[in-house]
Coordinates of N, CA and C in Angstrom, one line a residue:
X1 N 89.4 -127.8 100.4 CA 88.4 -128.6 100.8 C 87.9 -129.3 99.5
X2 N 87.8 -128.6 98.4 CA 87.2 -129.2 97.2 C 88.3 -130.3 96.7
X3 N 89.5 -130.0 96.7 CA 90.5 -131.1 96.3 C 90.3 -132.4 97.2
X4 N 90.2 -132.2 98.5 CA 90.1 -133.4 99.3 C 88.8 -134.1 99.1
X5 N 87.7 -133.4 98.8 CA 86.5 -134.0 98.5 C 86.6 -134.9 97.1
X6 N 87.3 -134.3 96.1 CA 87.5 -135.0 94.9 C 88.4 -136.3 95.1
X7 N 89.3 -136.2 96.0 CA 90.2 -137.3 96.2 C 89.6 -138.3 97.2
X8 N 88.5 -137.9 97.8 CA 87.8 -138.6 98.9 C 88.9 -138.9 100.0
X9 N 89.5 -137.8 100.4 CA 90.6 -137.9 101.4 C 90.3 -136.9 102.5
X10 N 90.8 -137.3 103.7 CA 90.6 -136.3 104.9 C 91.9 -135.4 104.9
X11 N 93.0 -135.7 104.4 CA 94.1 -134.8 104.5 C 95.1 -135.2 103.4
X12 N 96.0 -134.3 103.2 CA 97.1 -134.5 102.2 C 98.4 -134.3 102.9
X13 N 99.4 -135.1 102.6 CA 100.7 -135.0 103.3 C 101.7 -134.5 102.2
X14 N 102.4 -133.4 102.5 CA 103.4 -132.8 101.6 C 104.8 -132.9 102.2
X15 N 105.7 -133.3 101.3 CA 107.0 -133.4 101.8 C 108.0 -133.0 100.6
X16 N 108.2 -131.7 100.4 CA 109.0 -131.3 99.3 C 110.1 -130.4 99.8
X17 N 109.9 -129.4 100.6 CA 110.8 -128.4 101.1 C 111.1 -128.7 102.5
X18 N 112.3 -129.0 102.9 CA 112.7 -129.3 104.3 C 112.3 -128.2 105.3
X19 N 111.7 -128.6 106.3 CA 111.4 -127.6 107.4 C 112.6 -127.5 108.4
X20 N 112.9 -126.3 108.6 CA 114.2 -126.0 109.4 C 114.3 -126.7 110.7
X21 N 113.1 -126.8 111.3 CA 113.0 -127.5 112.6 C 113.1 -129.0 112.5
X22 N 112.8 -129.5 111.2 CA 112.9 -131.0 111.1 C 111.6 -131.7 111.6
X23 N 110.6 -130.8 112.0 CA 109.4 -131.4 112.6 C 108.3 -131.5 111.6
X24 N 107.2 -132.2 112.0 CA 106.0 -132.3 111.2 C 105.1 -131.2 111.7
X25 N 104.3 -130.6 110.8 CA 103.5 -129.6 111.1 C 102.1 -129.8 110.4
X26 N 101.1 -129.6 111.2 CA 99.7 -129.8 110.7 C 99.2 -128.3 110.4
X27 N 98.6 -128.1 109.3 CA 98.0 -126.9 108.9 C 96.6 -127.0 108.5
X28 N 95.9 -125.9 108.4 CA 94.5 -125.9 108.0 C 93.6 -127.0 108.7
X29 N 93.7 -126.9 110.0 CA 92.8 -127.8 110.8 C 93.2 -129.3 110.5
X30 N 94.5 -129.5 110.2 CA 95.0 -130.9 110.1 C 94.7 -131.4 108.6
X31 N 94.2 -130.6 107.7 CA 93.9 -131.2 106.4 C 95.1 -131.2 105.6
X32 N 96.2 -130.4 105.9 CA 97.5 -130.5 105.2 C 98.6 -130.7 106.3
X33 N 99.4 -131.8 106.0 CA 100.4 -132.1 106.9 C 101.7 -131.9 106.1
X34 N 102.6 -131.1 106.8 CA 103.9 -130.8 106.2 C 105.0 -131.7 106.9
X35 N 105.7 -132.6 106.2 CA 106.7 -133.3 106.8 C 107.8 -133.6 105.8
X36 N 108.9 -132.9 106.0 CA 110.1 -133.1 105.1 C 111.2 -132.8 106.1
X37 N 112.0 -133.8 106.4 CA 113.1 -133.8 107.3 C 114.4 -133.7 106.6
X38 N 114.4 -133.4 105.3 CA 115.6 -133.3 104.6 C 116.4 -134.6 104.4
X39 N 115.6 -135.6 104.0 CA 116.1 -137.0 104.1 C 117.4 -137.2 103.2
X40 N 117.7 -136.3 102.3 CA 118.8 -136.5 101.5 C 120.1 -135.9 102.1
X41 N 120.0 -135.1 103.1 CA 121.1 -134.5 103.8 C 121.8 -133.6 102.9
X42 N 123.2 -133.7 102.8 CA 123.9 -132.9 101.9 C 124.1 -131.4 102.4
X43 N 124.5 -130.6 101.5 CA 124.8 -129.1 101.8 C 123.5 -128.5 102.1
X44 N 122.4 -128.8 101.4 CA 121.2 -128.0 101.6 C 120.6 -128.2 103.0
X45 N 120.6 -129.4 103.5 CA 120.0 -129.8 104.7 C 120.9 -130.8 105.4
X46 N 122.1 -130.4 106.0 CA 123.1 -131.3 106.5 C 122.7 -132.3 107.5
X47 N 121.7 -132.0 108.3 CA 121.2 -132.8 109.4 C 120.0 -133.6 109.0
X48 N 119.7 -133.7 107.8 CA 118.5 -134.4 107.3 C 118.5 -135.9 107.6
X49 N 117.3 -136.4 107.8 CA 117.2 -137.9 108.2 C 115.9 -138.4 107.6
X50 N 116.0 -139.6 106.9 CA 114.8 -140.2 106.3 C 113.8 -140.5 107.4
X51 N 112.5 -140.3 107.2 CA 111.5 -140.7 108.1 C 110.2 -141.0 107.4
X52 N 109.3 -141.6 108.1 CA 107.9 -141.9 107.6 C 106.9 -141.2 108.6
X53 N 105.7 -141.2 108.1 CA 104.6 -140.5 108.9 C 103.5 -141.6 109.2
X54 N 103.1 -141.6 110.4 CA 102.0 -142.5 110.9 C 101.0 -141.7 111.4
X55 N 99.8 -141.9 111.0 CA 98.6 -141.1 111.5 C 97.7 -142.2 112.2
X56 N 97.5 -141.9 113.5 CA 96.6 -142.8 114.3 C 95.9 -142.1 115.3
X57 N 94.5 -142.2 115.4 CA 93.7 -141.5 116.3 C 94.0 -140.0 116.6
X58 N 94.2 -139.3 115.6 CA 94.5 -137.9 115.7 C 96.0 -137.5 116.0
X59 N 96.8 -138.6 116.2 CA 98.2 -138.3 116.5 C 99.0 -138.5 115.2
X60 N 99.9 -137.6 114.9 CA 100.8 -137.7 113.7 C 102.2 -138.0 114.3
X61 N 102.8 -139.1 113.8 CA 104.2 -139.5 114.4 C 105.1 -139.6 113.2
X62 N 106.3 -138.9 113.4 CA 107.3 -139.1 112.4 C 108.2 -140.2 113.1
X63 N 108.5 -141.2 112.2 CA 109.3 -142.4 112.6 C 110.6 -142.4 111.8
X64 N 111.7 -142.3 112.5 CA 113.0 -142.3 111.9 C 113.6 -143.6 111.9
X65 N 114.7 -143.8 110.9 CA 115.4 -145.0 110.9 C 116.0 -145.4 112.1
X66 N 116.5 -144.5 112.9 CA 117.3 -144.8 114.2 C 116.3 -145.1 115.3
X67 N 115.0 -145.1 115.0 CA 114.1 -145.4 116.1 C 113.4 -144.2 116.8
X68 N 114.0 -143.0 116.5 CA 113.4 -141.8 117.1 C 111.9 -141.6 116.7
X69 N 111.1 -141.1 117.5 CA 109.8 -140.8 117.2 C 109.4 -139.4 117.6
X70 N 108.7 -138.7 116.8 CA 108.2 -137.3 117.2 C 106.7 -137.3 117.0
X71 N 105.9 -137.1 118.0 CA 104.5 -137.0 117.7 C 103.9 -135.7 118.1
X72 N 102.9 -135.3 117.2 CA 102.2 -134.1 117.5 C 100.6 -134.5 117.4
X73 N 99.8 -133.7 118.0 CA 98.4 -133.9 117.9 C 97.9 -133.1 116.8
X74 N 97.2 -133.7 115.8 CA 96.7 -132.9 114.7 C 95.5 -132.1 115.1
X75 N 95.4 -130.8 114.7 CA 94.3 -130.0 115.1 C 93.0 -130.7 114.6
X76 N 91.9 -130.6 115.3 CA 90.7 -131.1 114.7 C 90.3 -130.4 113.5
X77 N 89.7 -131.1 112.6 CA 89.2 -130.5 111.4 C 87.9 -129.7 111.7
X78 N 87.9 -128.5 111.2 CA 86.6 -127.8 111.3 C 85.6 -128.3 110.5
X79 N 84.3 -128.3 111.0 CA 83.2 -128.8 110.2 C 82.4 -127.6 109.7
X80 N 81.8 -127.7 108.6 CA 81.0 -126.6 108.0 C 79.6 -127.0 108.0

């Protein structure tokens, strides 16, 4: 929470380590979004595919080069 306040951000998107399912995952009430679909492919993640992330009205959508779209609803952020 303190990092997000300093950045004046609602969430942070992290894409470093491929997620085996290739899906996007919202954690910590939607404040952290994990999206890494293994875009480089190769031996480490042979079915990897480049994608981008769109956030709109609480929906997180992974958009792939081939037109595929995967949408999840981000958990609502807890208020203190």
